[in-house]
Amino acid sequence: MKNTYSTFIAFALMFAFTGCENNFDEINTNKVDPTSESINPVFLLNNAIIGLSFESFGNVVYDAGIVQQIITPNSGVVTGANFNQDNRTATEVHWNDYYQNVIKHTGDILDQIADKPERGNLLQMTRIIEAYAFMVLTDEYGDIPYFEAGKGFSDQITFPKYDAQQEIYVDIIKELREATAALSEAANPEAGEILYSGDLNKWRRLGNSLLLRAGMRLVNADNALARQSVEAAFAGDVLQSNADNFVIRHDNNFSNPHTGFFNGSEANNFYLTANFVDFLASTDDPRLSSMAIRFVGASSGPEQTLDRASKDAADQIGMPMGNDNATIAGVATSLGLASFFDFSQLDRFTLGAQTAPAFLLTYAQTQLLLAEAATYGWVGGTAAAYYEEGIKAHMEQLADYGSNAAVAVNDIDAYLVANPLNVATALEQINTQYWVASLLNGPEAFANFRRSGFPALAPNPFPGQDITGDFINRLTYPTSEIAVNKANVDAAIARMGPDNLDTKVWWDK
């Protein structure tokens, strides 16, 4: 649970402050307020970091469905990208999760240590984490509370105004550049933080790699700022290996949020799409047998048993887009399957496991972005070399899910030899590989799909949709925001466009 570190802090405080107090002022001082100076604010940063793990509904019901990686034929609470319909119970999840579990904490930290130069590195780490969280939020929703967000405690701002995405991105880029440059060996290294244990070089690489991602996001919206940002990131020090990955580790106490989804309430409901499975199969990609599992011949959920389970790539059959619970049965029959329970799923025992890591920004993604940047002449090196390294890195990254997901070295080498970068189709190849490398990082897969236009997917053919275009372009605002912060929501809508799934965010040109 995401409350693990909060519980730890509470116990630490209980022991630290137990005992009699004779002074009235001391008795009436709130010693357990998480914003109190009595708490080492690095614990708040750790809470913010673990709060970045994506909850399932926004990540799977919308993001992964929009980019046609994972889909369900069912309706009700899981209605979303499967039918291109607006379900605000699901679209609000990223918003509520990140504002409550990340931005609240980063805002409190920045307020506490603004005048404490000895905590300078903690300040810069917090700015980097906050920039990442805001990038996810604005990519998902468009205009959002930014400059006034997280200031409920410090400035008593309970109804923050919404800022234009263009202004947000300019400031995110400024924050990343300044924070990364300001990390210093002269200050406390903050070894108590849980991401890199105070390794400032890894933090610098993360800051620059986020800057690279932010710059590439703006290729079609502000090419000059995009190039400037990419060049600055490359001149710094981006992620150098999978050891630098921005990853949230989970264990039996702090479970991956997806495990209750893939192994619990939705264990029998979500399937890998035909587009995703067929793409991997078409190039004999060894990742297919790492990522997928099929319960061959299952005619119901209870029949999805281990004795039926196959990870053999030759057995995998993805679920076609555009079906509901009524029509998918006929599709399964036409394919010679026992039922829709017979389609391939994400391997819930590895990638969906309780202890599965959550990858937020990776060496593989960074190399693929450098490959695209190299095609524009913005960075040194060759697009082909970055492309090959990006694919290799993702294949090697899969071993982090366990030995059953690891890809053999010989299979990696064979794939790279058989699938080199073609100059004529370089952008499509690079960004389609980015799509594969971003599986389970729904917000990033969704953002890069809109930004690049790849992979070249056919629109979801399901009838009766809530969109007028080919794809969902953004997620809708939470109903709670519309109810309590309506004036600021209305101002954002007037500037950005209607609060629906059709409206494009600023950088989506």
mmCIF file of N, CA, C and O in Angstrom, residues 395-427:
data_model
loop_
_atom_site.group_PDB
_atom_site.id
_atom_site.type_symbol
_atom_site.label_atom_id
_atom_site.label_comp_id
_atom_site.label_asym_id
_atom_site.label_seq_id
_atom_site.Cartn_x
_atom_site.Cartn_y
_atom_site.Cartn_z
ATOM 1 N N MET A 395 14.712 -5.222 -23.481
ATOM 2 C CA MET A 395 14.711 -6.680 -23.360
ATOM 3 C C MET A 395 15.431 -7.118 -22.090
ATOM 4 O O MET A 395 14.979 -8.023 -21.377
ATOM 5 N N GLU A 396 16.541 -6.464 -21.775
ATOM 6 C CA GLU A 396 17.268 -6.789 -20.548
ATOM 7 C C GLU A 396 16.514 -6.342 -19.300
ATOM 8 O O GLU A 396 16.583 -6.991 -18.248
ATOM 9 N N GLN A 397 15.785 -5.264 -19.418
ATOM 10 C CA GLN A 397 14.994 -4.725 -18.295
ATOM 11 C C GLN A 397 13.939 -5.714 -17.818
ATOM 12 O O GLN A 397 13.588 -5.752 -16.633
ATOM 13 N N LEU A 398 13.421 -6.527 -18.715
ATOM 14 C CA LEU A 398 12.353 -7.457 -18.361
ATOM 15 C C LEU A 398 12.771 -8.450 -17.282
ATOM 16 O O LEU A 398 11.931 -8.982 -16.557
ATOM 17 N N ALA A 399 14.068 -8.705 -17.148
ATOM 18 C CA ALA A 399 14.552 -9.623 -16.112
ATOM 19 C C ALA A 399 14.226 -9.107 -14.716
ATOM 20 O O ALA A 399 14.188 -9.896 -13.760
ATOM 21 N N ASP A 400 13.967 -7.800 -14.586
ATOM 22 C CA ASP A 400 13.598 -7.237 -13.283
ATOM 23 C C ASP A 400 12.256 -7.770 -12.786
ATOM 24 O O ASP A 400 11.952 -7.657 -11.598
ATOM 25 N N TYR A 401 11.450 -8.315 -13.671
ATOM 26 C CA TYR A 401 10.176 -8.907 -13.267
ATOM 27 C C TYR A 401 10.347 -10.339 -12.767
ATOM 28 O O TYR A 401 9.388 -10.935 -12.271
ATOM 29 N N GLY A 402 11.519 -10.902 -12.908
ATOM 30 C CA GLY A 402 11.768 -12.266 -12.477
ATOM 31 C C GLY A 402 12.322 -13.114 -13.601
ATOM 32 O O GLY A 402 12.279 -12.739 -14.785
ATOM 33 N N SER A 403 12.829 -14.271 -13.257
ATOM 34 C CA SER A 403 13.487 -15.135 -14.242
ATOM 35 C C SER A 403 12.538 -15.591 -15.345
ATOM 36 O O SER A 403 12.976 -15.817 -16.483
ATOM 37 N N ASN A 404 11.248 -15.707 -15.055
ATOM 38 C CA ASN A 404 10.294 -16.151 -16.071
ATOM 39 C C ASN A 404 10.036 -15.099 -17.145
ATOM 40 O O ASN A 404 9.448 -15.401 -18.187
ATOM 41 N N ALA A 405 10.471 -13.866 -16.883
ATOM 42 C CA ALA A 405 10.300 -12.795 -17.867
ATOM 43 C C ALA A 405 11.597 -12.442 -18.566
ATOM 44 O O ALA A 405 11.590 -11.653 -19.513
ATOM 45 N N ALA A 406 12.707 -12.989 -18.126
ATOM 46 C CA ALA A 406 14.012 -12.644 -18.693
ATOM 47 C C ALA A 406 14.122 -13.116 -20.144
ATOM 48 O O ALA A 406 13.596 -14.166 -20.518
ATOM 49 N N VAL A 407 14.810 -12.304 -20.950
ATOM 50 C CA VAL A 407 15.048 -12.651 -22.356
ATOM 51 C C VAL A 407 16.493 -13.110 -22.493
ATOM 52 O O VAL A 407 17.425 -12.438 -22.043
ATOM 53 N N ALA A 408 16.680 -14.230 -23.137
ATOM 54 C CA ALA A 408 18.016 -14.792 -23.302
ATOM 55 C C ALA A 408 18.883 -13.902 -24.180
ATOM 56 O O ALA A 408 18.400 -13.287 -25.139
ATOM 57 N N VAL A 409 20.162 -13.841 -23.865
ATOM 58 C CA VAL A 409 21.103 -12.997 -24.614
ATOM 59 C C VAL A 409 21.120 -13.374 -26.085
ATOM 60 O O VAL A 409 21.119 -12.496 -26.966
ATOM 61 N N ASN A 410 21.121 -14.656 -26.393
ATOM 62 C CA ASN A 410 21.139 -15.095 -27.795
ATOM 63 C C ASN A 410 19.905 -14.617 -28.543
ATOM 64 O O ASN A 410 19.980 -14.266 -29.734
ATOM 65 N N ASP A 411 18.753 -14.596 -27.861
ATOM 66 C CA ASP A 411 17.519 -14.125 -28.498
ATOM 67 C C ASP A 411 17.567 -12.628 -28.752
ATOM 68 O O ASP A 411 17.052 -12.140 -29.769
ATOM 69 N N ILE A 412 18.170 -11.889 -27.826
ATOM 70 C CA ILE A 412 18.321 -10.440 -28.019
ATOM 71 C C ILE A 412 19.197 -10.177 -29.238
ATOM 72 O O ILE A 412 18.843 -9.380 -30.124
ATOM 73 N N ASP A 413 20.333 -10.834 -29.281
ATOM 74 C CA ASP A 413 21.268 -10.627 -30.393
ATOM 75 C C ASP A 413 20.630 -10.976 -31.729
ATOM 76 O O ASP A 413 20.797 -10.243 -32.723
ATOM 77 N N ALA A 414 19.914 -12.083 -31.777
ATOM 78 C CA ALA A 414 19.288 -12.517 -33.032
ATOM 79 C C ALA A 414 18.235 -11.510 -33.487
ATOM 80 O O ALA A 414 18.130 -11.207 -34.690
ATOM 81 N N TYR A 415 17.473 -10.986 -32.540
ATOM 82 C CA TYR A 415 16.436 -10.010 -32.901
ATOM 83 C C TYR A 415 17.064 -8.749 -33.472
ATOM 84 O O TYR A 415 16.582 -8.203 -34.476
ATOM 85 N N LEU A 416 18.113 -8.260 -32.855
ATOM 86 C CA LEU A 416 18.740 -7.025 -33.312
ATOM 87 C C LEU A 416 19.339 -7.179 -34.705
ATOM 88 O O LEU A 416 19.256 -6.256 -35.532
ATOM 89 N N VAL A 417 19.909 -8.310 -34.985
ATOM 90 C CA VAL A 417 20.468 -8.563 -36.317
ATOM 91 C C VAL A 417 19.358 -8.596 -37.369
ATOM 92 O O VAL A 417 19.509 -8.062 -38.478
ATOM 93 N N ALA A 418 18.232 -9.188 -37.015
ATOM 94 C CA ALA A 418 17.137 -9.368 -37.972
ATOM 95 C C ALA A 418 16.276 -8.121 -38.147
ATOM 96 O O ALA A 418 15.513 -8.032 -39.122
ATOM 97 N N ASN A 419 16.401 -7.158 -37.217
ATOM 98 C CA ASN A 419 15.498 -6.001 -37.256
ATOM 99 C C ASN A 419 16.261 -4.683 -37.101
ATOM 100 O O ASN A 419 16.058 -3.932 -36.149
ATOM 101 N N PRO A 420 17.118 -4.352 -38.065
ATOM 102 C CA PRO A 420 17.874 -3.101 -37.980
ATOM 103 C C PRO A 420 17.005 -1.890 -38.308
ATOM 104 O O PRO A 420 15.907 -2.034 -38.860
ATOM 105 N N LEU A 421 17.502 -0.723 -37.967
ATOM 106 C CA LEU A 421 16.793 0.520 -38.282
ATOM 107 C C LEU A 421 16.922 0.816 -39.766
ATOM 108 O O LEU A 421 18.012 0.757 -40.336
ATOM 109 N N ASN A 422 15.781 1.141 -40.373
ATOM 110 C CA ASN A 422 15.734 1.522 -41.781
ATOM 111 C C ASN A 422 15.548 3.032 -41.857
ATOM 112 O O ASN A 422 14.577 3.563 -41.305
ATOM 113 N N VAL A 423 16.445 3.722 -42.514
ATOM 114 C CA VAL A 423 16.391 5.185 -42.573
ATOM 115 C C VAL A 423 15.038 5.669 -43.104
ATOM 116 O O VAL A 423 14.488 6.664 -42.622
ATOM 117 N N ALA A 424 14.484 4.970 -44.050
ATOM 118 C CA ALA A 424 13.230 5.405 -44.683
ATOM 119 C C ALA A 424 12.042 5.338 -43.739
ATOM 120 O O ALA A 424 11.065 6.071 -43.898
ATOM 121 N N THR A 425 12.098 4.456 -42.757
ATOM 122 C CA THR A 425 10.971 4.283 -41.827
ATOM 123 C C THR A 425 11.422 4.500 -40.376
ATOM 124 O O THR A 425 10.814 3.976 -39.444
ATOM 125 N N ALA A 426 12.472 5.275 -40.190
ATOM 126 C CA ALA A 426 13.107 5.391 -38.877
ATOM 127 C C ALA A 426 12.163 5.898 -37.796
ATOM 128 O O ALA A 426 12.094 5.322 -36.701
ATOM 129 N N LEU A 427 11.426 6.972 -38.065
ATOM 130 C CA LEU A 427 10.557 7.530 -37.024
ATOM 131 C C LEU A 427 9.483 6.537 -36.603
ATOM 132 O O LEU A 427 9.164 6.417 -35.412
#
